[in-house]
PDB file of C-alpha atoms in Angstrom:
ATOM      1  CA  UNK J  25      -0.290  -0.267   0.356  1.00  0.00           C
ATOM      2  CA  UNK J  26       1.404   3.167  -1.459  1.00  0.00           C
ATOM      3  CA  UNK J  27       1.902   6.271   1.425  1.00  0.00           C
ATOM      4  CA  UNK J  28      -1.160   7.750  -0.785  1.00  0.00           C
ATOM      5  CA  UNK J  29      -3.341   4.889  -0.880  1.00  0.00           C
ATOM      6  CA  UNK J  30      -2.871   4.965   3.481  1.00  0.00           C
ATOM      7  CA  UNK J  31      -3.832   8.754   3.780  1.00  0.00           C
ATOM      8  CA  UNK J  32      -6.801   8.292   1.407  1.00  0.00           C
ATOM      9  CA  UNK J  33      -7.304   5.338   2.971  1.00  0.00           C
ATOM     10  CA  UNK J  34      -7.732   6.934   6.624  1.00  0.00           C
ATOM     11  CA  UNK J  35      -9.498  10.349   5.938  1.00  0.00           C
ATOM     12  CA  UNK J  36     -12.252   8.328   4.270  1.00  0.00           C
ATOM     13  CA  UNK J  37     -12.716   6.338   7.113  1.00  0.00           C
ATOM     14  CA  UNK J  38     -12.573   9.606   9.525  1.00  0.00           C
ATOM     15  CA  UNK J  39     -14.721  11.144   7.761  1.00  0.00           C
ATOM     16  CA  UNK J  40     -17.427   8.732   7.867  1.00  0.00           C
ATOM     17  CA  UNK J  41     -17.124   8.330  11.503  1.00  0.00           C
ATOM     18  CA  UNK J  42     -16.859  11.976  12.730  1.00  0.00           C
ATOM     19  CA  UNK J  43     -18.373  14.335   9.195  1.00  0.00           C
ATOM     20  CA  UNK J  44     -15.269  15.913   9.331  1.00  0.00           C
ATOM     21  CA  UNK J  45     -11.740  16.424  10.199  1.00  0.00           C
ATOM     22  CA  UNK J  46     -10.989  19.610  12.482  1.00  0.00           C
ATOM     23  CA  UNK J  47      -7.473  20.820  10.667  1.00  0.00           C
ATOM     24  CA  UNK J  48      -5.713  21.571  14.123  1.00  0.00           C
ATOM     25  CA  UNK J  49      -5.459  17.619  14.119  1.00  0.00           C
ATOM     26  CA  UNK J  50      -3.090  17.814  11.215  1.00  0.00           C
ATOM     27  CA  UNK J  51      -1.548  20.984  11.820  1.00  0.00           C
ATOM     28  CA  UNK J  52       0.057  21.646  15.306  1.00  0.00           C
ATOM     29  CA  UNK J  53       1.436  18.632  15.390  1.00  0.00           C
ATOM     30  CA  UNK J  54       4.995  20.102  14.029  1.00  0.00           C
ATOM     31  CA  UNK J  55       4.579  23.105  16.335  1.00  0.00           C
ATOM     32  CA  UNK J  56       6.579  25.229  16.164  1.00  0.00           C
ATOM     33  CA  UNK J  57       7.171  25.583  12.345  1.00  0.00           C
ATOM     34  CA  UNK J  58       9.454  28.826  12.770  1.00  0.00           C
ATOM     35  CA  UNK J  59      10.785  32.135  15.293  1.00  0.00           C
ATOM     36  CA  UNK J  60       7.906  32.606  17.990  1.00  0.00           C
ATOM     37  CA  UNK J  61       7.946  36.326  18.360  1.00  0.00           C
ATOM     38  CA  UNK J  62       6.678  37.151  22.327  1.00  0.00           C
ATOM     39  CA  UNK J  63       5.887  40.591  22.184  1.00  0.00           C
ATOM     40  CA  UNK J  64       6.385  42.768  24.922  1.00  0.00           C
ATOM     41  CA  UNK J  65       3.832  45.889  24.869  1.00  0.00           C
ATOM     42  CA  UNK J  66       6.360  48.414  26.229  1.00  0.00           C
ATOM     43  CA  UNK J  67       9.844  49.847  25.905  1.00  0.00           C
ATOM     44  CA  UNK J  68      12.457  48.296  26.462  1.00  0.00           C
ATOM     45  CA  UNK J  69      14.107  48.265  29.525  1.00  0.00           C
ATOM     46  CA  UNK J  70      10.710  47.704  31.382  1.00  0.00           C
ATOM     47  CA  UNK J  71       9.541  44.749  33.909  1.00  0.00           C
ATOM     48  CA  UNK J  72       7.974  43.157  30.999  1.00  0.00           C
ATOM     49  CA  UNK J  73       9.998  43.337  28.379  1.00  0.00           C
ATOM     50  CA  UNK J  74      12.943  41.720  31.464  1.00  0.00           C
ATOM     51  CA  UNK J  75      10.863  38.980  31.931  1.00  0.00           C
ATOM     52  CA  UNK J  76      10.220  38.411  28.387  1.00  0.00           C
ATOM     53  CA  UNK J  77      14.037  38.119  27.857  1.00  0.00           C
ATOM     54  CA  UNK J  78      14.569  36.249  30.718  1.00  0.00           C
ATOM     55  CA  UNK J  79      12.247  33.608  29.477  1.00  0.00           C
ATOM     56  CA  UNK J  80      12.985  33.753  26.065  1.00  0.00           C
ATOM     57  CA  UNK J  81      16.242  31.505  25.525  1.00  0.00           C
ATOM     58  CA  UNK J  82      14.452  29.382  28.226  1.00  0.00           C
ATOM     59  CA  UNK J  83      11.975  28.522  25.815  1.00  0.00           C
ATOM     60  CA  UNK J  84      14.240  28.349  22.991  1.00  0.00           C
ATOM     61  CA  UNK J  85      15.564  25.444  24.327  1.00  0.00           C
ATOM     62  CA  UNK J  86      13.035  23.565  25.275  1.00  0.00           C
ATOM     63  CA  UNK J  87      10.643  24.262  22.032  1.00  0.00           C
ATOM     64  CA  UNK J  88      13.433  23.877  19.487  1.00  0.00           C
ATOM     65  CA  UNK J  89      13.083  27.002  18.012  1.00  0.00           C
ATOM     66  CA  UNK J  90      14.413  30.441  18.577  1.00  0.00           C
ATOM     67  CA  UNK J  91      11.968  32.899  20.581  1.00  0.00           C
ATOM     68  CA  UNK J  92      12.980  36.313  20.033  1.00  0.00           C
ATOM     69  CA  UNK J  93      11.445  39.788  21.870  1.00  0.00           C
ATOM     70  CA  UNK J  94       9.706  42.619  19.677  1.00  0.00           C
ATOM     71  CA  UNK J  95       8.959  45.852  21.588  1.00  0.00           C
ATOM     72  CA  UNK J  96       5.822  47.463  20.344  1.00  0.00           C
ATOM     73  CA  UNK J  97       5.517  50.223  23.091  1.00  0.00           C
ATOM     74  CA  UNK J  98       2.808  52.954  22.407  1.00  0.00           C
ATOM     75  CA  UNK J  99      -0.585  54.154  23.785  1.00  0.00           C
ATOM     76  CA  UNK J 100       0.267  52.481  27.382  1.00  0.00           C
ATOM     77  CA  UNK J 101       0.125  49.226  25.633  1.00  0.00           C
ATOM     78  CA  UNK J 102      -2.612  48.874  23.620  1.00  0.00           C
ATOM     79  CA  UNK J 103      -0.400  49.364  19.943  1.00  0.00           C
ATOM     80  CA  UNK J 104       1.379  45.718  21.734  1.00  0.00           C
ATOM     81  CA  UNK J 105      -1.542  44.296  22.279  1.00  0.00           C
ATOM     82  CA  UNK J 106      -4.283  44.867  19.796  1.00  0.00           C
ATOM     83  CA  UNK J 107      -1.326  43.816  17.361  1.00  0.00           C
ATOM     84  CA  UNK J 108      -1.309  40.462  19.127  1.00  0.00           C
ATOM     85  CA  UNK J 109      -5.000  39.953  19.005  1.00  0.00           C
ATOM     86  CA  UNK J 110      -5.165  40.061  15.334  1.00  0.00           C
ATOM     87  CA  UNK J 111      -2.267  37.689  14.825  1.00  0.00           C
ATOM     88  CA  UNK J 112      -2.357  34.653  13.957  1.00  0.00           C
ATOM     89  CA  UNK J 113      -3.738  32.095  16.568  1.00  0.00           C
ATOM     90  CA  UNK J 114      -0.903  29.711  15.642  1.00  0.00           C
ATOM     91  CA  UNK J 115       1.037  30.220  18.802  1.00  0.00           C
ATOM     92  CA  UNK J 116       3.754  32.231  16.411  1.00  0.00           C
ATOM     93  CA  UNK J 117       2.854  35.795  18.223  1.00  0.00           C
ATOM     94  CA  UNK J 118       2.832  36.074  22.014  1.00  0.00           C
ATOM     95  CA  UNK J 119       2.021  38.807  24.590  1.00  0.00           C
ATOM     96  CA  UNK J 120       3.694  39.630  27.442  1.00  0.00           C
ATOM     97  CA  UNK J 121       1.081  41.457  28.859  1.00  0.00           C
ATOM     98  CA  UNK J 122       0.534  43.141  31.999  1.00  0.00           C
ATOM     99  CA  UNK J 123      -2.595  44.663  34.020  1.00  0.00           C
ATOM    100  CA  UNK J 124      -2.607  47.418  31.029  1.00  0.00           C
ATOM    101  CA  UNK J 125      -4.878  45.015  29.056  1.00  0.00           C
ATOM    102  CA  UNK J 126      -7.339  45.236  32.109  1.00  0.00           C
ATOM    103  CA  UNK J 127      -6.953  48.596  33.155  1.00  0.00           C
ATOM    104  CA  UNK J 128      -7.106  49.804  29.600  1.00  0.00           C
ATOM    105  CA  UNK J 129     -10.358  49.024  29.031  1.00  0.00           C
ATOM    106  CA  UNK J 130     -11.553  49.779  32.275  1.00  0.00           C
ATOM    107  CA  UNK J 131     -10.904  53.554  31.813  1.00  0.00           C
ATOM    108  CA  UNK J 132     -10.870  54.023  27.892  1.00  0.00           C
ATOM    109  CA  UNK J 133     -11.640  52.459  24.814  1.00  0.00           C
ATOM    110  CA  UNK J 134      -9.081  50.411  23.767  1.00  0.00           C
ATOM    111  CA  UNK J 135      -8.994  48.625  19.792  1.00  0.00           C
ATOM    112  CA  UNK J 136      -9.053  45.044  21.644  1.00  0.00           C
ATOM    113  CA  UNK J 137     -11.200  42.366  24.141  1.00  0.00           C
ATOM    114  CA  UNK J 138      -9.538  41.919  26.468  1.00  0.00           C
ATOM    115  CA  UNK J 139     -11.635  38.669  27.323  1.00  0.00           C
ATOM    116  CA  UNK J 140     -12.349  37.485  24.000  1.00  0.00           C
ATOM    117  CA  UNK J 141      -9.359  38.619  21.944  1.00  0.00           C
ATOM    118  CA  UNK J 142      -6.947  36.572  24.111  1.00  0.00           C
ATOM    119  CA  UNK J 143      -6.319  32.381  24.792  1.00  0.00           C
ATOM    120  CA  UNK J 144      -4.637  32.848  28.053  1.00  0.00           C
ATOM    121  CA  UNK J 145      -1.332  30.526  28.831  1.00  0.00           C
ATOM    122  CA  UNK J 146      -0.213  30.823  31.832  1.00  0.00           C
ATOM    123  CA  UNK J 147      -0.346  34.555  34.553  1.00  0.00           C
ATOM    124  CA  UNK J 148       3.475  34.492  35.822  1.00  0.00           C
ATOM    125  CA  UNK J 149       3.335  36.497  39.111  1.00  0.00           C
ATOM    126  CA  UNK J 150       3.336  40.037  39.941  1.00  0.00           C
ATOM    127  CA  UNK J 151       4.745  42.843  41.757  1.00  0.00           C
ATOM    128  CA  UNK J 152       2.373  44.478  44.826  1.00  0.00           C
ATOM    129  CA  UNK J 153       1.697  47.571  44.747  1.00  0.00           C
ATOM    130  CA  UNK J 154       1.999  49.384  47.726  1.00  0.00           C
ATOM    131  CA  UNK J 155       0.628  53.309  49.929  1.00  0.00           C
ATOM    132  CA  UNK J 156       3.747  55.016  50.830  1.00  0.00           C
ATOM    133  CA  UNK J 157       4.068  58.925  52.598  1.00  0.00           C
ATOM    134  CA  UNK J 158       7.468  61.348  52.760  1.00  0.00           C
ATOM    135  CA  UNK J 159       8.143  61.171  56.894  1.00  0.00           C
ATOM    136  CA  UNK J 160       7.086  64.661  56.727  1.00  0.00           C
ATOM    137  CA  UNK J 161       3.658  62.757  57.069  1.00  0.00           C
ATOM    138  CA  UNK J 162       3.259  61.812  60.574  1.00  0.00           C
ATOM    139  CA  UNK J 163       1.637  58.242  59.874  1.00  0.00           C
ATOM    140  CA  UNK J 164       3.248  54.732  60.500  1.00  0.00           C
ATOM    141  CA  UNK J 165      -0.163  52.794  60.117  1.00  0.00           C
ATOM    142  CA  UNK J 166      -3.048  53.794  57.440  1.00  0.00           C
ATOM    143  CA  UNK J 167      -5.570  54.311  60.312  1.00  0.00           C
ATOM    144  CA  UNK J 168      -2.894  56.817  61.298  1.00  0.00           C
ATOM    145  CA  UNK J 169      -2.663  58.742  57.591  1.00  0.00           C
ATOM    146  CA  UNK J 170      -7.136  58.326  57.174  1.00  0.00           C
ATOM    147  CA  UNK J 171      -7.249  60.109  60.480  1.00  0.00           C
ATOM    148  CA  UNK J 172      -4.468  63.132  59.937  1.00  0.00           C
ATOM    149  CA  UNK J 173      -6.506  63.111  56.360  1.00  0.00           C
ATOM    150  CA  UNK J 174     -10.415  63.794  58.143  1.00  0.00           C
ATOM    151  CA  UNK J 175      -8.745  65.976  60.296  1.00  0.00           C
ATOM    152  CA  UNK J 176      -7.836  68.721  58.259  1.00  0.00           C
ATOM    153  CA  UNK J 177     -10.112  68.854  56.273  1.00  0.00           C
ATOM    154  CA  UNK J 178      -9.235  72.983  54.494  1.00  0.00           C
ATOM    155  CA  UNK J 179      -6.186  70.815  53.350  1.00  0.00           C
ATOM    156  CA  UNK J 180      -5.285  69.539  50.420  1.00  0.00           C
ATOM    157  CA  UNK J 181      -3.726  66.473  50.174  1.00  0.00           C
ATOM    158  CA  UNK J 182      -2.931  65.038  47.027  1.00  0.00           C
ATOM    159  CA  UNK J 183      -1.656  60.466  46.381  1.00  0.00           C
ATOM    160  CA  UNK J 184       0.786  60.660  43.640  1.00  0.00           C
ATOM    161  CA  UNK J 185       0.407  57.157  40.789  1.00  0.00           C
ATOM    162  CA  UNK J 186       1.703  56.287  37.575  1.00  0.00           C
ATOM    163  CA  UNK J 187      -0.596  58.424  35.308  1.00  0.00           C
ATOM    164  CA  UNK J 188      -3.975  58.528  34.768  1.00  0.00           C
ATOM    165  CA  UNK J 189      -6.010  55.713  34.873  1.00  0.00           C
ATOM    166  CA  UNK J 190      -3.736  52.974  35.855  1.00  0.00           C
ATOM    167  CA  UNK J 191      -3.225  50.590  38.524  1.00  0.00           C
ATOM    168  CA  UNK J 192      -1.598  53.268  40.732  1.00  0.00           C
ATOM    169  CA  UNK J 193      -4.699  55.479  40.428  1.00  0.00           C
ATOM    170  CA  UNK J 194      -7.132  53.132  40.400  1.00  0.00           C
ATOM    171  CA  UNK J 195      -5.671  51.779  44.090  1.00  0.00           C
ATOM    172  CA  UNK J 196      -6.099  55.276  45.323  1.00  0.00           C
ATOM    173  CA  UNK J 197      -9.704  55.745  44.535  1.00  0.00           C
ATOM    174  CA  UNK J 198     -10.347  52.562  46.259  1.00  0.00           C
ATOM    175  CA  UNK J 199      -8.628  54.048  49.184  1.00  0.00           C
ATOM    176  CA  UNK J 200     -10.667  57.247  48.880  1.00  0.00           C
ATOM    177  CA  UNK J 201     -14.141  55.515  48.367  1.00  0.00           C
ATOM    178  CA  UNK J 202     -13.134  52.851  51.021  1.00  0.00           C
ATOM    179  CA  UNK J 203     -12.097  55.645  54.007  1.00  0.00           C
ATOM    180  CA  UNK J 204     -14.040  58.644  52.746  1.00  0.00           C
ATOM    181  CA  UNK J 205     -11.465  60.758  52.712  1.00  0.00           C
ATOM    182  CA  UNK J 206     -10.812  63.807  50.107  1.00  0.00           C
ATOM    183  CA  UNK J 207      -7.451  62.926  48.210  1.00  0.00           C
ATOM    184  CA  UNK J 208      -6.558  64.482  45.354  1.00  0.00           C
ATOM    185  CA  UNK J 209      -5.152  62.453  42.518  1.00  0.00           C
ATOM    186  CA  UNK J 210      -1.936  64.085  40.891  1.00  0.00           C
ATOM    187  CA  UNK J 211      -0.960  61.703  37.716  1.00  0.00           C
ATOM    188  CA  UNK J 212       2.503  61.476  36.625  1.00  0.00           C
ATOM    189  CA  UNK J 213       4.015  60.476  33.222  1.00  0.00           C
ATOM    190  CA  UNK J 214       5.671  57.455  35.091  1.00  0.00           C
ATOM    191  CA  UNK J 215       6.256  55.612  38.126  1.00  0.00           C
ATOM    192  CA  UNK J 216      10.058  57.273  38.670  1.00  0.00           C
ATOM    193  CA  UNK J 217       8.878  60.636  38.422  1.00  0.00           C
ATOM    194  CA  UNK J 218       6.093  60.140  40.759  1.00  0.00           C
ATOM    195  CA  UNK J 219       8.868  58.558  43.169  1.00  0.00           C
ATOM    196  CA  UNK J 220      10.945  62.093  42.296  1.00  0.00           C
ATOM    197  CA  UNK J 221       7.959  63.561  43.939  1.00  0.00           C
ATOM    198  CA  UNK J 222       7.585  61.743  46.595  1.00  0.00           C
ATOM    199  CA  UNK J 223      11.368  61.813  47.831  1.00  0.00           C
ATOM    200  CA  UNK J 224      10.958  65.121  48.200  1.00  0.00           C
ATOM    201  CA  UNK J 225       7.850  65.777  49.296  1.00  0.00           C
ATOM    202  CA  UNK J 226       6.279  67.711  46.898  1.00  0.00           C
ATOM    203  CA  UNK J 227       3.567  64.499  46.635  1.00  0.00           C
ATOM    204  CA  UNK J 228       3.592  63.331  50.045  1.00  0.00           C
ATOM    205  CA  UNK J 229       1.582  60.359  49.619  1.00  0.00           C
ATOM    206  CA  UNK J 230       1.456  57.920  46.549  1.00  0.00           C
ATOM    207  CA  UNK J 231       0.926  54.270  45.139  1.00  0.00           C
ATOM    208  CA  UNK J 232       3.254  53.135  43.400  1.00  0.00           C
ATOM    209  CA  UNK J 233       5.026  49.341  42.220  1.00  0.00           C
ATOM    210  CA  UNK J 234       6.577  47.925  46.189  1.00  0.00           C
ATOM    211  CA  UNK J 235       9.354  47.204  43.543  1.00  0.00           C
ATOM    212  CA  UNK J 236       9.943  51.062  42.760  1.00  0.00           C
ATOM    213  CA  UNK J 237       9.398  51.743  46.729  1.00  0.00           C
ATOM    214  CA  UNK J 238      11.760  49.575  48.447  1.00  0.00           C
ATOM    215  CA  UNK J 239      14.806  51.291  47.553  1.00  0.00           C
ATOM    216  CA  UNK J 240      13.652  54.378  49.268  1.00  0.00           C
ATOM    217  CA  UNK J 241      11.773  52.429  52.097  1.00  0.00           C
ATOM    218  CA  UNK J 242      15.083  51.044  53.078  1.00  0.00           C
ATOM    219  CA  UNK J 243      17.001  55.049  52.965  1.00  0.00           C
ATOM    220  CA  UNK J 244      14.702  56.325  54.669  1.00  0.00           C
ATOM    221  CA  UNK J 245      12.980  58.583  52.263  1.00  0.00           C
ATOM    222  CA  UNK J 246       9.898  57.215  52.547  1.00  0.00           C
ATOM    223  CA  UNK J 247       7.575  54.986  54.875  1.00  0.00           C
ATOM    224  CA  UNK J 248       5.426  51.894  53.719  1.00  0.00           C
ATOM    225  CA  UNK J 249       2.374  51.817  54.740  1.00  0.00           C
ATOM    226  CA  UNK J 250       0.621  48.204  53.090  1.00  0.00           C
ATOM    227  CA  UNK J 251       0.596  46.606  50.363  1.00  0.00           C
ATOM    228  CA  UNK J 252      -2.071  46.226  48.276  1.00  0.00           C
ATOM    229  CA  UNK J 253      -2.167  42.323  47.625  1.00  0.00           C
ATOM    230  CA  UNK J 254      -4.206  39.451  48.942  1.00  0.00           C
ATOM    231  CA  UNK J 255      -0.741  38.438  51.423  1.00  0.00           C
ATOM    232  CA  UNK J 256       1.923  40.091  53.023  1.00  0.00           C
ATOM    233  CA  UNK J 257       4.873  41.160  50.584  1.00  0.00           C
ATOM    234  CA  UNK J 258       7.137  38.790  50.479  1.00  0.00           C
ATOM    235  CA  UNK J 259       9.720  40.807  50.406  1.00  0.00           C
ATOM    236  CA  UNK J 260       9.624  42.397  54.211  1.00  0.00           C
ATOM    237  CA  UNK J 261       6.501  40.545  56.187  1.00  0.00           C
ATOM    238  CA  UNK J 262       6.862  42.993  58.602  1.00  0.00           C
ATOM    239  CA  UNK J 263       4.258  45.384  56.127  1.00  0.00           C
ATOM    240  CA  UNK J 264       0.914  44.240  56.241  1.00  0.00           C
ATOM    241  CA  UNK J 265      -1.825  44.098  53.722  1.00  0.00           C
ATOM    242  CA  UNK J 266      -4.196  46.376  53.455  1.00  0.00           C
ATOM    243  CA  UNK J 267      -6.799  44.102  54.297  1.00  0.00           C
ATOM    244  CA  UNK J 268      -5.092  43.866  57.607  1.00  0.00           C
ATOM    245  CA  UNK J 269      -5.838  47.808  57.710  1.00  0.00           C
ATOM    246  CA  UNK J 270      -9.114  47.459  57.134  1.00  0.00           C
ATOM    247  CA  UNK J 271      -9.844  47.519  53.695  1.00  0.00           C
ATOM    248  CA  UNK J 272     -11.473  44.391  52.345  1.00  0.00           C
ATOM    249  CA  UNK J 273     -11.088  43.349  48.656  1.00  0.00           C
ATOM    250  CA  UNK J 274      -7.794  45.743  48.662  1.00  0.00           C
ATOM    251  CA  UNK J 275      -6.174  44.167  45.560  1.00  0.00           C
ATOM    252  CA  UNK J 276      -4.031  45.908  43.563  1.00  0.00           C
ATOM    253  CA  UNK J 277      -0.912  44.610  41.971  1.00  0.00           C
ATOM    254  CA  UNK J 278       1.318  44.784  38.378  1.00  0.00           C
ATOM    255  CA  UNK J 279       0.837  41.337  37.469  1.00  0.00           C
ATOM    256  CA  UNK J 280       2.288  39.262  34.046  1.00  0.00           C
ATOM    257  CA  UNK J 281       1.555  36.869  32.452  1.00  0.00           C
ATOM    258  CA  UNK J 282       1.912  35.199  28.429  1.00  0.00           C
ATOM    259  CA  UNK J 283      -1.303  35.472  26.244  1.00  0.00           C
ATOM    260  CA  UNK J 284      -1.452  34.430  22.897  1.00  0.00           C
ATOM    261  CA  UNK J 285      -4.086  35.357  20.312  1.00  0.00           C
ATOM    262  CA  UNK J 286      -7.854  33.767  20.385  1.00  0.00           C
ATOM    263  CA  UNK J 287      -8.275  30.604  18.669  1.00  0.00           C
ATOM    264  CA  UNK J 288      -4.977  29.211  19.349  1.00  0.00           C
ATOM    265  CA  UNK J 289      -5.016  25.415  19.858  1.00  0.00           C
ATOM    266  CA  UNK J 290      -5.867  24.065  23.060  1.00  0.00           C
ATOM    267  CA  UNK J 291      -2.651  21.641  22.335  1.00  0.00           C
ATOM    268  CA  UNK J 292      -0.110  24.258  21.853  1.00  0.00           C
ATOM    269  CA  UNK J 293      -1.737  26.674  24.559  1.00  0.00           C
ATOM    270  CA  UNK J 294      -0.493  23.476  26.572  1.00  0.00           C
ATOM    271  CA  UNK J 295       3.126  23.565  25.192  1.00  0.00           C
ATOM    272  CA  UNK J 296       3.315  26.704  26.389  1.00  0.00           C
ATOM    273  CA  UNK J 297       2.710  26.280  29.114  1.00  0.00           C
ATOM    274  CA  UNK J 298       4.427  23.926  30.318  1.00  0.00           C
ATOM    275  CA  UNK J 299       7.789  25.492  28.454  1.00  0.00           C
ATOM    276  CA  UNK J 300       6.692  28.549  30.089  1.00  0.00           C
ATOM    277  CA  UNK J 301       6.475  27.060  33.639  1.00  0.00           C
ATOM    278  CA  UNK J 302       9.534  25.700  33.387  1.00  0.00           C
ATOM    279  CA  UNK J 303      11.784  28.706  32.499  1.00  0.00           C
ATOM    280  CA  UNK J 304       9.644  30.483  35.174  1.00  0.00           C
ATOM    281  CA  UNK J 305      10.565  28.114  37.963  1.00  0.00           C
ATOM    282  CA  UNK J 306      15.002  27.636  36.809  1.00  0.00           C
ATOM    283  CA  UNK J 307      16.671  28.762  39.634  1.00  0.00           C
ATOM    284  CA  UNK J 308      18.532  31.675  38.129  1.00  0.00           C
ATOM    285  CA  UNK J 309      15.420  32.995  36.055  1.00  0.00           C
ATOM    286  CA  UNK J 310      13.196  33.275  39.879  1.00  0.00           C
ATOM    287  CA  UNK J 311      16.740  34.348  41.606  1.00  0.00           C
ATOM    288  CA  UNK J 312      16.730  37.344  38.820  1.00  0.00           C
ATOM    289  CA  UNK J 313      12.778  38.504  39.733  1.00  0.00           C
ATOM    290  CA  UNK J 314      13.492  37.490  42.986  1.00  0.00           C
ATOM    291  CA  UNK J 315      15.892  40.532  43.490  1.00  0.00           C
ATOM    292  CA  UNK J 316      13.374  42.575  41.361  1.00  0.00           C
ATOM    293  CA  UNK J 317      10.842  42.335  43.914  1.00  0.00           C
ATOM    294  CA  UNK J 318       8.979  39.935  41.731  1.00  0.00           C
ATOM    295  CA  UNK J 319       6.894  37.574  43.296  1.00  0.00           C
ATOM    296  CA  UNK J 320       7.069  34.635  40.650  1.00  0.00           C
ATOM    297  CA  UNK J 321       3.712  32.764  41.097  1.00  0.00           C
ATOM    298  CA  UNK J 322       2.735  30.585  37.679  1.00  0.00           C
ATOM    299  CA  UNK J 323      -0.541  29.701  37.110  1.00  0.00           C
ATOM    300  CA  UNK J 324      -2.583  27.364  34.110  1.00  0.00           C
ATOM    301  CA  UNK J 325      -4.222  28.917  31.475  1.00  0.00           C
ATOM    302  CA  UNK J 326      -7.722  29.190  32.836  1.00  0.00           C
ATOM    303  CA  UNK J 327      -6.955  30.327  35.907  1.00  0.00           C
ATOM    304  CA  UNK J 328      -5.521  32.852  34.294  1.00  0.00           C
ATOM    305  CA  UNK J 329      -9.023  33.422  32.136  1.00  0.00           C
ATOM    306  CA  UNK J 330     -11.011  33.554  35.546  1.00  0.00           C
ATOM    307  CA  UNK J 331      -8.179  36.079  37.289  1.00  0.00           C
ATOM    308  CA  UNK J 332      -7.939  38.954  34.278  1.00  0.00           C
ATOM    309  CA  UNK J 333     -12.236  38.727  33.821  1.00  0.00           C
ATOM    310  CA  UNK J 334     -12.141  39.065  37.609  1.00  0.00           C
ATOM    311  CA  UNK J 335      -9.574  41.515  37.384  1.00  0.00           C
ATOM    312  CA  UNK J 336     -11.372  43.374  35.191  1.00  0.00           C
ATOM    313  CA  UNK J 337     -14.420  43.579  36.290  1.00  0.00           C
ATOM    314  CA  UNK J 338     -13.128  45.092  39.784  1.00  0.00           C
ATOM    315  CA  UNK J 339     -11.150  48.113  37.982  1.00  0.00           C
ATOM    316  CA  UNK J 340     -15.112  48.847  35.909  1.00  0.00           C
ATOM    317  CA  UNK J 341     -16.926  48.596  39.250  1.00  0.00           C
ATOM    318  CA  UNK J 342     -13.956  51.496  40.712  1.00  0.00           C
ATOM    319  CA  UNK J 343     -14.075  53.418  37.917  1.00  0.00           C
ATOM    320  CA  UNK J 344     -17.872  53.810  38.189  1.00  0.00           C
ATOM    321  CA  UNK J 345     -18.041  54.583  41.618  1.00  0.00           C
ATOM    322  CA  UNK J 346     -15.241  57.210  41.274  1.00  0.00           C
ATOM    323  CA  UNK J 347     -16.757  58.366  37.940  1.00  0.00           C
ATOM    324  CA  UNK J 348     -12.646  58.248  36.157  1.00  0.00           C
ATOM    325  CA  UNK J 349     -12.492  59.098  32.617  1.00  0.00           C
ATOM    326  CA  UNK J 350      -9.309  58.980  30.948  1.00  0.00           C
ATOM    327  CA  UNK J 351      -8.562  60.540  27.832  1.00  0.00           C
ATOM    328  CA  UNK J 352      -7.216  58.452  25.520  1.00  0.00           C
TER     329      UNK J 352
END
């Protein structure tokens, strides 16, 4: 029997048995067939870019094809995200996304649907967002800060964030709503600029990634009052959570995850999930991320999908309650 005759006979039997044969049954057995691109939707040097570059060589070694990192920055991450959302769903174009995938659509029109346009592969980890103050603010706890603000109704207290519509901004609005205090939001074009004015005392209250705050807390230039995460920060267990400070369901973090375009075959997603889990758990990768206050906690695509949708709905509710409007 020739190979052609065998295939024709097998295909005929399959059609009789099932009526049709899915293209995915043939197309993905040899994945990957060419280099894989991980799109970082931000400029080189940021955390998303760094995580992508740390895992790329590990993925390449596991999958047997080159894995390159491509920076497609702009529009607060929307350009890179929409590029991947429109890419061919074959597992060769991936997104190293973070929480802007949900904070952006919660605050402004975006060129993608966070719930429908992606196939989550794995949640990789997060950097907690924390509340910090300048030492000129005589507060050692969140309760102290709330009392100080409430005791001075004629004084304006501003808090800084990394930009309008960011998770840091929305965390500040959560505090305003839950504590009932009139904080004024001051948006900066980036986290570093907010830190500069924070350590100078110009804007003495801030929500920022704990990775940005820790060096200045350790030098005494800032005081971290609480982390906005469900558990205490692994890098400093002395810092309480916002929940422990009396603010329930107060969870704000900069998370990172790997995603593919919607429609990517499940077997490809599963292979990528296994590969990226191994990459994230590699001792050298984990050590580097630990030094950046990145909390590695890899979760599968199903968990990531639920997590992403829940996070989107949470921020939509905060935006609605605070009546936030962000101009793209």
